[in-house]
Coordinates of C-alpha atoms in Angstrom, one line a residue:
X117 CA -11.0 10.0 13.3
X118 CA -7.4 9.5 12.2
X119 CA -7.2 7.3 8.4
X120 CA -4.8 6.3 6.9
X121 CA -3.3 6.9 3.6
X122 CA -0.8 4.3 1.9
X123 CA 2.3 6.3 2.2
X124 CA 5.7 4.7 1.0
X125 CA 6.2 3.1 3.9
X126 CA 2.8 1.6 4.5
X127 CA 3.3 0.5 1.3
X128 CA 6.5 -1.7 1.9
X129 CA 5.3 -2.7 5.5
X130 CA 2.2 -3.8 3.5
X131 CA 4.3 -5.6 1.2
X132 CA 6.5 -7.4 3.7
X133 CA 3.4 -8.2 5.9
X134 CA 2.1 -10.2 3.1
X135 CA 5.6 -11.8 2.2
X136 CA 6.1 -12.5 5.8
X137 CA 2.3 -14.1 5.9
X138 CA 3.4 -16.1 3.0
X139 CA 6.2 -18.0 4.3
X140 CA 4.7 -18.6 7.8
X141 CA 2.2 -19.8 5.8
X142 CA 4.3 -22.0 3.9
X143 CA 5.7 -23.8 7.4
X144 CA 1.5 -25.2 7.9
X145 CA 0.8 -22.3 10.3
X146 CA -2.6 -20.8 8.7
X147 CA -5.6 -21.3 10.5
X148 CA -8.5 -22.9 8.5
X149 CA -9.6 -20.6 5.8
X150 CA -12.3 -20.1 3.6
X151 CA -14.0 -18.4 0.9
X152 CA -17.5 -18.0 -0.5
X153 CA -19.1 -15.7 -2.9
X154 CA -23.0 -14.0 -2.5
X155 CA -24.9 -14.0 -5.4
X156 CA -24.5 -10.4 -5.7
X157 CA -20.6 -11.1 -6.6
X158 CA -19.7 -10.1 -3.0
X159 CA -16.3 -11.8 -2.4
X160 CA -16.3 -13.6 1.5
X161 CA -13.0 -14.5 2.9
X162 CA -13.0 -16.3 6.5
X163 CA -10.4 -17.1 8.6
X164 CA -10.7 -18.9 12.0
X165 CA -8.2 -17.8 14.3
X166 CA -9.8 -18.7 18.0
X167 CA -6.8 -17.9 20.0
X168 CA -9.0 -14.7 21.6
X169 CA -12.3 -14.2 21.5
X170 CA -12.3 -11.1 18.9
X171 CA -13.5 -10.6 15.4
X172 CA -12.4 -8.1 12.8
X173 CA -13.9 -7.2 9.6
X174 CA -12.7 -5.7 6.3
X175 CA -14.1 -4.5 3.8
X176 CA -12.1 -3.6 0.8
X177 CA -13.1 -1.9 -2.6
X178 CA -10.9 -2.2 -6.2
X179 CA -11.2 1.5 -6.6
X180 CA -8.3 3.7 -5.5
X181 CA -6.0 6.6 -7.2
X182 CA -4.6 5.2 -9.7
X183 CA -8.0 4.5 -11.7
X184 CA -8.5 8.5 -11.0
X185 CA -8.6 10.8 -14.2
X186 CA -7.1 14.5 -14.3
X187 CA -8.8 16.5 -11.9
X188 CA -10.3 14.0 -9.5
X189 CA -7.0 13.4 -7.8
X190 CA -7.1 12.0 -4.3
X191 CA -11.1 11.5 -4.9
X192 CA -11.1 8.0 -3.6
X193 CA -9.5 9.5 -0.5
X194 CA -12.2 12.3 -0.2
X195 CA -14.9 9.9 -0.5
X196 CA -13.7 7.5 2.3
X197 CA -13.6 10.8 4.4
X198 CA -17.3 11.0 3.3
X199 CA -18.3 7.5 4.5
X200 CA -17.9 8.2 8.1
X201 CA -20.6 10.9 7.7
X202 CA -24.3 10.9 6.0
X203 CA -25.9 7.5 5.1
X204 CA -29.4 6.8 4.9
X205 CA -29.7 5.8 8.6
X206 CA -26.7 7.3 10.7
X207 CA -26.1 10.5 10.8
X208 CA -22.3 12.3 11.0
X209 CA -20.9 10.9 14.4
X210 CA -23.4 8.0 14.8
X211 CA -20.7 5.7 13.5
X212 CA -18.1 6.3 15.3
X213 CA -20.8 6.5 18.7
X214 CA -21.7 3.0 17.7
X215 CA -18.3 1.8 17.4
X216 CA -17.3 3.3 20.8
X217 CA -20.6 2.3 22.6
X218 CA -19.6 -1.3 22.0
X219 CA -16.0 -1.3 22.9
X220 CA -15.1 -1.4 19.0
X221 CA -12.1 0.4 16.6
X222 CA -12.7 1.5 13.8
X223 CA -10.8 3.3 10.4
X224 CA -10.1 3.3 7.0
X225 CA -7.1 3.0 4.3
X226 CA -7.1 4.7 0.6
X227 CA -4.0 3.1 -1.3
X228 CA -2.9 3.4 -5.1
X229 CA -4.9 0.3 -5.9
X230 CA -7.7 0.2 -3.1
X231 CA -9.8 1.5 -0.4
X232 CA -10.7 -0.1 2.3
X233 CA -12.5 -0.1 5.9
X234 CA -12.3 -2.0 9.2
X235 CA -14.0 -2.3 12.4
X236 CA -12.8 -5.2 15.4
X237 CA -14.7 -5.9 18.5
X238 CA -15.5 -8.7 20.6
X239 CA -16.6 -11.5 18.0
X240 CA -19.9 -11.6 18.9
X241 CA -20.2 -7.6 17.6
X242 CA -20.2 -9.5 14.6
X243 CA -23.5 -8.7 13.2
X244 CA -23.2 -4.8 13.8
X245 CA -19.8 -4.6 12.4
X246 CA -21.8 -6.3 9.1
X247 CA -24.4 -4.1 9.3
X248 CA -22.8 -0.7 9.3
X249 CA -20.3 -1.8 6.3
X250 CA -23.6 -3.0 4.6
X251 CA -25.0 0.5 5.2
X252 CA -22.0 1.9 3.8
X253 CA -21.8 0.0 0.9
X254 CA -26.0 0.9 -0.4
X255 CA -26.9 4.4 1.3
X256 CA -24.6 7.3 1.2
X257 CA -26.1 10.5 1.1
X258 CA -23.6 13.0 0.9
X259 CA -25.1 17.2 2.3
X260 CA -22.9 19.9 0.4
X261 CA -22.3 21.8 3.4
X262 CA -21.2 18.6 5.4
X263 CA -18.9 18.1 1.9
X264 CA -17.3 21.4 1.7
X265 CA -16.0 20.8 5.6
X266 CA -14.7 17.9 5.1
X267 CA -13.0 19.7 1.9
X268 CA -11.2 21.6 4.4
X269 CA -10.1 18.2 6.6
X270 CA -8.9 16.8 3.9
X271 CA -6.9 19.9 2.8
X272 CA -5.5 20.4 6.1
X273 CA -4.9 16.8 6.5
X274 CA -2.4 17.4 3.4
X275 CA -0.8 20.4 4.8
X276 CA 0.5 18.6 7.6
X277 CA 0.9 15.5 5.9
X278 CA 2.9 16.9 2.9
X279 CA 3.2 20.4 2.3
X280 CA 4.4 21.1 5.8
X281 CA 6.7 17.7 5.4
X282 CA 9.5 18.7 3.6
X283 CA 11.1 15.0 3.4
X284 CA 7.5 14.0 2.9
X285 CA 7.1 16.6 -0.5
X286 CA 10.5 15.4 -1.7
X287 CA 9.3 11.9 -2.0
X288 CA 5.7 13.6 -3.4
X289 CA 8.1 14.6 -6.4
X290 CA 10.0 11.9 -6.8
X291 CA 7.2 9.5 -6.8
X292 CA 6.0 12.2 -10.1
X293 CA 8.9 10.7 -12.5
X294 CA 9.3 7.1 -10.8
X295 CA 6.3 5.8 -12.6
X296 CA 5.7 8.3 -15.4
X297 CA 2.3 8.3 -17.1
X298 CA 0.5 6.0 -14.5
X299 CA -1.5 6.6 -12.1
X300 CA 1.1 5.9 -9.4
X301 CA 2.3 9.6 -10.7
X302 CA 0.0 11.2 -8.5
X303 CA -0.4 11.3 -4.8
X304 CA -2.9 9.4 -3.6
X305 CA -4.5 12.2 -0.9
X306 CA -4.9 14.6 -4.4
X307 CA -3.3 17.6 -5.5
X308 CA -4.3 21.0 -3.5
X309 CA -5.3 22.8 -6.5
X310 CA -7.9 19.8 -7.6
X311 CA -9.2 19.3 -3.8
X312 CA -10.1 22.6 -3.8
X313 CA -12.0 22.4 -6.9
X314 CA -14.2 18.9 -5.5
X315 CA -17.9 18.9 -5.9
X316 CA -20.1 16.7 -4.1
X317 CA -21.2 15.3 -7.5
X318 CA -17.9 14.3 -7.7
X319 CA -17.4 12.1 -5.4
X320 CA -21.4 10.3 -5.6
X321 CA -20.6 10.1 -8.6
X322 CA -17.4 7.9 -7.7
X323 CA -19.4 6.1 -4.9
X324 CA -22.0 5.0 -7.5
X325 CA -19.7 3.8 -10.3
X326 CA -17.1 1.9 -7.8
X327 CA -19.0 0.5 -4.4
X328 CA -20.9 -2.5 -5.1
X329 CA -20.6 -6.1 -4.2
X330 CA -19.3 -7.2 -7.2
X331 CA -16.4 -4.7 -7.1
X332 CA -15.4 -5.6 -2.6
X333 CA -13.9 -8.7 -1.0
X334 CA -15.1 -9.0 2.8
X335 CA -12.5 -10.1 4.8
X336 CA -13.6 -11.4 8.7
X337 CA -10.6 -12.6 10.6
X338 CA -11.1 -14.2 14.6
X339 CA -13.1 -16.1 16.8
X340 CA -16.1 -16.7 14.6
X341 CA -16.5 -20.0 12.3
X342 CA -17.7 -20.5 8.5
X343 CA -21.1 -21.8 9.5
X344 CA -21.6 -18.9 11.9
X345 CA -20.2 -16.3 9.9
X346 CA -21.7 -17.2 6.4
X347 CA -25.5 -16.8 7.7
X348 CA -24.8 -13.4 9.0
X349 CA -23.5 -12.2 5.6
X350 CA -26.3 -13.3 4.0
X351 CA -28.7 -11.5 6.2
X352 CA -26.8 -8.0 5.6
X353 CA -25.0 -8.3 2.4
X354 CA -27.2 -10.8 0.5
X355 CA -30.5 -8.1 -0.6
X356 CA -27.8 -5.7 -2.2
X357 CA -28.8 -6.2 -5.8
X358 CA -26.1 -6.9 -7.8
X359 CA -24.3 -4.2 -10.5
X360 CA -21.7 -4.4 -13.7
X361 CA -18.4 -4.0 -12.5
X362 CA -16.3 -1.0 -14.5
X363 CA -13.6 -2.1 -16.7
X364 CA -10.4 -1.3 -15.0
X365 CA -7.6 -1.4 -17.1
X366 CA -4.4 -2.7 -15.9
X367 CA -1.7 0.3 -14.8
X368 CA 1.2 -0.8 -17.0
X369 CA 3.7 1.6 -18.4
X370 CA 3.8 1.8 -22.1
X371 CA 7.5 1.6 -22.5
X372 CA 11.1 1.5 -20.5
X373 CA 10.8 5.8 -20.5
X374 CA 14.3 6.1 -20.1
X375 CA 16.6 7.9 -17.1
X376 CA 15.0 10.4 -15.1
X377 CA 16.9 12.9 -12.9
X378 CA 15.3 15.3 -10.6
X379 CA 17.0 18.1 -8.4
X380 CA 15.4 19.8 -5.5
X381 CA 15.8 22.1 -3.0
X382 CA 13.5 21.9 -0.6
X383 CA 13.9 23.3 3.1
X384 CA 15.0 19.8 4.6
X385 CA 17.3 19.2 7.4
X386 CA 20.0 16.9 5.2
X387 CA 20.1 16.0 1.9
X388 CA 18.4 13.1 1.0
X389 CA 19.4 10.3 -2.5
X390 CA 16.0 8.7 -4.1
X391 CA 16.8 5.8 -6.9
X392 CA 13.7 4.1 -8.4
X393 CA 14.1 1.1 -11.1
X394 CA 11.0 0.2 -12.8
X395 CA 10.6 -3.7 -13.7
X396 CA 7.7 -6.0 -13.4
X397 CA 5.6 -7.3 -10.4
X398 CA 4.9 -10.6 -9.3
X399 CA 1.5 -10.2 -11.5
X400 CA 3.6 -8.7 -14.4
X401 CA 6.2 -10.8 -14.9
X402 CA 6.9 -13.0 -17.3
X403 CA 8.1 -15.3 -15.2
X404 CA 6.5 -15.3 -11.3
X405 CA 9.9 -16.5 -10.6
X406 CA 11.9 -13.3 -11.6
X407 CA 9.5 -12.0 -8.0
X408 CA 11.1 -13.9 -5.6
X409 CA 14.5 -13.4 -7.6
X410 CA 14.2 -9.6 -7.4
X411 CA 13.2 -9.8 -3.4
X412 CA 16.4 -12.2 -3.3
X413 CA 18.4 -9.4 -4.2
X414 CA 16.7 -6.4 -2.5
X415 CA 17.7 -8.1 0.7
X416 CA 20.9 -8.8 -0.8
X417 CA 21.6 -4.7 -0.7
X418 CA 19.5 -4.1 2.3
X419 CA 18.5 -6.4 5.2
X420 CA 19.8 -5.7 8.2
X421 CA 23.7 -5.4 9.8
X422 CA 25.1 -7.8 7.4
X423 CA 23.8 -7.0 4.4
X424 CA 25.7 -5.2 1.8
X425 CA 24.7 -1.7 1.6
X426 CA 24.9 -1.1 5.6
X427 CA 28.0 -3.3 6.0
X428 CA 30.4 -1.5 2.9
X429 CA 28.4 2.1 2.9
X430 CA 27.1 2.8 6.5
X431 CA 29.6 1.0 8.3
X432 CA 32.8 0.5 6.0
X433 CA 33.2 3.5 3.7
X434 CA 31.0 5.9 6.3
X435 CA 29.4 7.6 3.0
X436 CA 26.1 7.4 4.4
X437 CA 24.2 7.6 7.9
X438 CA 21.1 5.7 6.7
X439 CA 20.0 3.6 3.3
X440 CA 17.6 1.1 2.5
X441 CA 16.3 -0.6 -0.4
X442 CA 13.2 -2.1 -1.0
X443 CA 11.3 -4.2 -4.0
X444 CA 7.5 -3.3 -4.4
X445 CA 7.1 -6.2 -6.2
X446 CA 3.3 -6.9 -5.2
X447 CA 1.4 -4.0 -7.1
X448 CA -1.5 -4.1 -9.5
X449 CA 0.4 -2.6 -12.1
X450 CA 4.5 -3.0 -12.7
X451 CA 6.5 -2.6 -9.5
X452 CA 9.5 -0.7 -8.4
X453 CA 13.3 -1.2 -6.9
X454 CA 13.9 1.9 -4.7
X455 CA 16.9 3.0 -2.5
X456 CA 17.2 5.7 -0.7
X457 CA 20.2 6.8 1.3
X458 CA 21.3 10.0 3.7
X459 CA 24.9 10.9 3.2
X460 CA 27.6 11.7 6.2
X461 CA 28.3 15.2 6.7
X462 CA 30.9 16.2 3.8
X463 CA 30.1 13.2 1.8
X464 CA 28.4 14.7 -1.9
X465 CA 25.5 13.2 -3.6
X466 CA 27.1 12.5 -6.4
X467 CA 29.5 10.3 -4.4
X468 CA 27.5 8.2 -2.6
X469 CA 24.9 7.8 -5.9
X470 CA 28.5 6.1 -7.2
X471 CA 29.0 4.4 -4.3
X472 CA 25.3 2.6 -4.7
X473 CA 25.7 2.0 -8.1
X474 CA 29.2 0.5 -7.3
X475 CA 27.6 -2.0 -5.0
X476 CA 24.6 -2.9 -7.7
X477 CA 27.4 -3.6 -10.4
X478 CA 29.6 -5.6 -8.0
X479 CA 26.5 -8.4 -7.9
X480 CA 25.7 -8.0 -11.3
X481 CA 29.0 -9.0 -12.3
X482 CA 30.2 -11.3 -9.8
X483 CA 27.1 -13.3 -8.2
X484 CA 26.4 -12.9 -4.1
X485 CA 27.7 -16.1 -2.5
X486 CA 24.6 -18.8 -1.0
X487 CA 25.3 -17.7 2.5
X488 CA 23.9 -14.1 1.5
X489 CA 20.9 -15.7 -0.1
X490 CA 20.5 -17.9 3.1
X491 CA 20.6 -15.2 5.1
X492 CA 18.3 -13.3 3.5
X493 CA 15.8 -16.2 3.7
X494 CA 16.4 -17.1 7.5
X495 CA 15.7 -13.4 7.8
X496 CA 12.9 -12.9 6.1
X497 CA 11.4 -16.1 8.2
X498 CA 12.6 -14.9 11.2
X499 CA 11.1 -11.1 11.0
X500 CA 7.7 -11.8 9.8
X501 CA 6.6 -15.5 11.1
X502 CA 5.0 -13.5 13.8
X503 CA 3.5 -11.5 11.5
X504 CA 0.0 -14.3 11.7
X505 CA -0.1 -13.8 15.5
X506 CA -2.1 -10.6 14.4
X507 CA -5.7 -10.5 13.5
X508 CA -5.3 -7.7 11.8
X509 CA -2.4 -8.2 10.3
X510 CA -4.0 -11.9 9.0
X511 CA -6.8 -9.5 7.5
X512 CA -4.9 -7.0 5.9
X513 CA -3.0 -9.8 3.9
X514 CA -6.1 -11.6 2.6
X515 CA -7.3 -8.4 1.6
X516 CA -4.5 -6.8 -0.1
X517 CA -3.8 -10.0 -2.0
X518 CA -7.3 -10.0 -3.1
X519 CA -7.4 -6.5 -4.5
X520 CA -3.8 -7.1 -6.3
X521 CA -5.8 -10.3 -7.9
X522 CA -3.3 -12.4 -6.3
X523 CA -4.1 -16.0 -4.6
X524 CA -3.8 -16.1 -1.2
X525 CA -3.6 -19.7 -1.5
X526 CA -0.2 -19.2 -3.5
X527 CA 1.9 -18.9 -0.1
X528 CA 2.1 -22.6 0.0
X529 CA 5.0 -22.3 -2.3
X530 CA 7.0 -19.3 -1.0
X531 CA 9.4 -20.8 1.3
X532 CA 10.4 -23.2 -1.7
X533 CA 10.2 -20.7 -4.4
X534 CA 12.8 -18.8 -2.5
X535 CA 14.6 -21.5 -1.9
X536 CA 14.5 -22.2 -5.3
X537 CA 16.5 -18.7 -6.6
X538 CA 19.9 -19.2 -7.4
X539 CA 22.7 -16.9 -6.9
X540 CA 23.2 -16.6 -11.0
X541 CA 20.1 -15.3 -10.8
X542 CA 19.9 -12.5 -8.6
X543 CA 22.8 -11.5 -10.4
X544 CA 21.0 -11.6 -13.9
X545 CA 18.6 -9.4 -12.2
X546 CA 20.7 -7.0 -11.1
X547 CA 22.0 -6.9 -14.8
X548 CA 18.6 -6.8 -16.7
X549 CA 17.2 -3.9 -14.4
X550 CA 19.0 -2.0 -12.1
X551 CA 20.1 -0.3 -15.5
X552 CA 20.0 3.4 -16.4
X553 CA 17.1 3.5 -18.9
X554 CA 15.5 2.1 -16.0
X555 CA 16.1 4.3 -13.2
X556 CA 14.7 7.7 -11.9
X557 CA 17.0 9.8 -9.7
X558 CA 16.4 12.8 -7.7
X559 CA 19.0 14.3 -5.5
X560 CA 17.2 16.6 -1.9
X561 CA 19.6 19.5 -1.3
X562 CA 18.5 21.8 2.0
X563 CA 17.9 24.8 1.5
X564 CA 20.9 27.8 2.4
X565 CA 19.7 30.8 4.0
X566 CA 21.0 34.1 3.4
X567 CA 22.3 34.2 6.8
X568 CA 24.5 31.0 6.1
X569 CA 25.8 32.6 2.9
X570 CA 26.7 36.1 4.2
X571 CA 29.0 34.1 7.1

């Protein structure tokens, strides 16, 4: 069964999913949507969407690697491998039997901040989709022989994933000094020396302090309606007794840790340009405001033909085949401005590092005209209104906003907080933290063989 893991792209398709969801949202195009909570602490989110007769369900935990200490890395990982195996009534491979015997999909997510789980068949599946989450939730057993296979999965699955991956091990480094001292430091699928070291006490262990209803939000998006839906959740979630919640302490960084510069030489095709800002989130901000003015100005630099960064680098000065920059402004903890950028054959790392910075102190001195700001807007709209047309895609939103703690109810207000974010300000922005003490840098080199050098 193929999972998947956040990687850095998940992350920002994640993160423009939910933006996207926000502003649709904003323009009266959310289907009725409620929420409920079981007197177990079981958090219920519904939303009617009757458009086709299907139902998914969600069910996400606060528990993922950043609340993991030295030596458990990537155990939250490890145990959602686990969950598709031994429970106290299915047996490895009657899940995914079950699944398939009733037309349904299934898989499973483990991000920085969460893990999660989904199943979507036809909506009247309903009840057994609730029933094997409920199973999972109350009665994993895990066997030690059973564990130390799926010890090797997991290592195997980060062979290919990373260690194989080049690209995918320079960014595994990079991602090392981007958020020093948090757990965003650390992959999320684990290092290979502490997978190899996992007990099965380990990860119980993990299961017992971390899955309960208290701790998981239930997300059911489709064809079903609150007074069908709520009865059902009762039957299968409302005997779980409840249990104290952990304390979870929020994943700030103590202080601004200063520049950070990282060279590599790894066997990639082309060298590769990673720059990482830290600055706060939408939850970590002082202001909320200073979110939508720091996604103002991410697709100021990137977002699409026109914006600045494809139009004067890629295009004009031909310094690099590909960039991008992104805001990861909806986190748990702080958030993160990153670019990365290929350069054109000839064209030095160094050079087109200036280049970017060039571009970043060109708006932080002179502010981006409206039209940029409009455009960014209209595109935002435009690339992610559809983004509600998907069931899952209308679950995954609820349920990401609910693990970051943020209101899904707060989208009302995103089309006119954007509107609201001035050109000053995005340039402000740009001043106060696109700065040095600030930024981490690592610059990919490939690797030169001895044949190369000896012609």
């Amino acid at each position: 069964m193929r999972r998947l893991p956040a990687t850095p792209l998940i992350r920002v398709m994640m993160a423009l999913l939910a933006l996207g969801g926000l502003i649709a949202s904003a323009r009266g195009e959310v289907p009725p949507t409620h929420e409920f909570t079981l007197g177990n602490g079981l958090n219920v989110m519904v939303r009617e969407d009757h458009r086709a007769p299907v139902a998914v369900v969600m069910l996400w935990y606060r528990v993922g690697s950043i609340d993991e200490p030295p030596g458990m890395t990537g155990i939250s990982h490890m145990l959602e491998h686990m969950l598709f195996k031994d429970t106290k009534h299915l047996t490895p491979g009657d899940y995914s039997a079950l699944v398939a015997r009733f037309g349904g999909q299934s898989n499973a997510f483990t991000a920085y901040e969460y893990t999660g789980y989904y199943q979507q068949y036809e909506a009247s599946r309903l009840p057994l989709a609730l029933e094997l989450e409920a199973e999972r939730m109350t009665n994993l057993r895990i066997d030690p022989e059973e564990f130390q296979r799926e010890i090797q999965v997991v290592l195997e699955e980060r062979r290919q994933r990373t260690d194989d991956n080049p690209n995918a091990l320079a960014w595994e480094k990079f991602t090392g000094i981007l958020r020093p001292g948090t757990g965003y430091a650390h992959p999320i699928i684990g290092w290979r020396r502490e997978i190899e070291q996992y007990q099965p006490d380990m990860a119980q262990h993990w299961y017992e302090r971390w899955y309960m209803p208290g701790n998981a939000t239930l997300v059911i998006v489709g064809d079903v309606t609150l007074d069908q839906v709520k009865p059902q959740v009762e039957r299968f979630f409302g005997r779980i007794p409840a249990r104290p919640v952990p304390s979870r302490p929020e994943p700030r960084q103590a202080d601004i840790a200063g520049e950070r510069r990282l060279n590599l030489v790894l066997p990639v095709q082309v060298p590769t340009l990673y720059m990482g800002w830290n600055l706060p989130s939408l939850r970590t901000a002082e202001d909320p405001h200073e979110f939508y003015v720091l996604s103002m100005l991410s697709g100021v630099l990137d977002g699409g033909s026109s914006a600045r960064i494809e139009r004067n680098l890629v295009r004009g000065q031909r310094l690099a085949a590909g960039a991008g920059a992104s805001y990861q402004g909806l986190a748990r903890g702080d958030g993160v401005f990153v670019v990365s950028a290929t350069p054109n054959p000839g064209v030095m790392l160094d050079d087109l590092e200036a280049a970017i910075e060039a571009e970043i102190r060109a708006i932080a001195e002179t502010p981006p005209a409206q039209s940029e700001l409009d455009r960014v807007r209209a595109q935002v709209l435009a690339s992610h209104v559809f983004g509600q047309d998907s069931l899952f895609g209308q679950a995954m939103e609820l349920g990401y906003l609910s693990m970051l703690g943020v209101d899904w109810r707060l989208r009302a207000n995103m089309a006119e907080a954007l509107a609201a974010v001035t050109p000053e300000e995005v340039s402000a922005a740009a001043r106060r933290y696109l700065v040095a003490q600030r930024r981490a840098v690592a610059h990919v080199q490939p690797q030169v063989s001895e044949a190369t050098h000896d012609e």
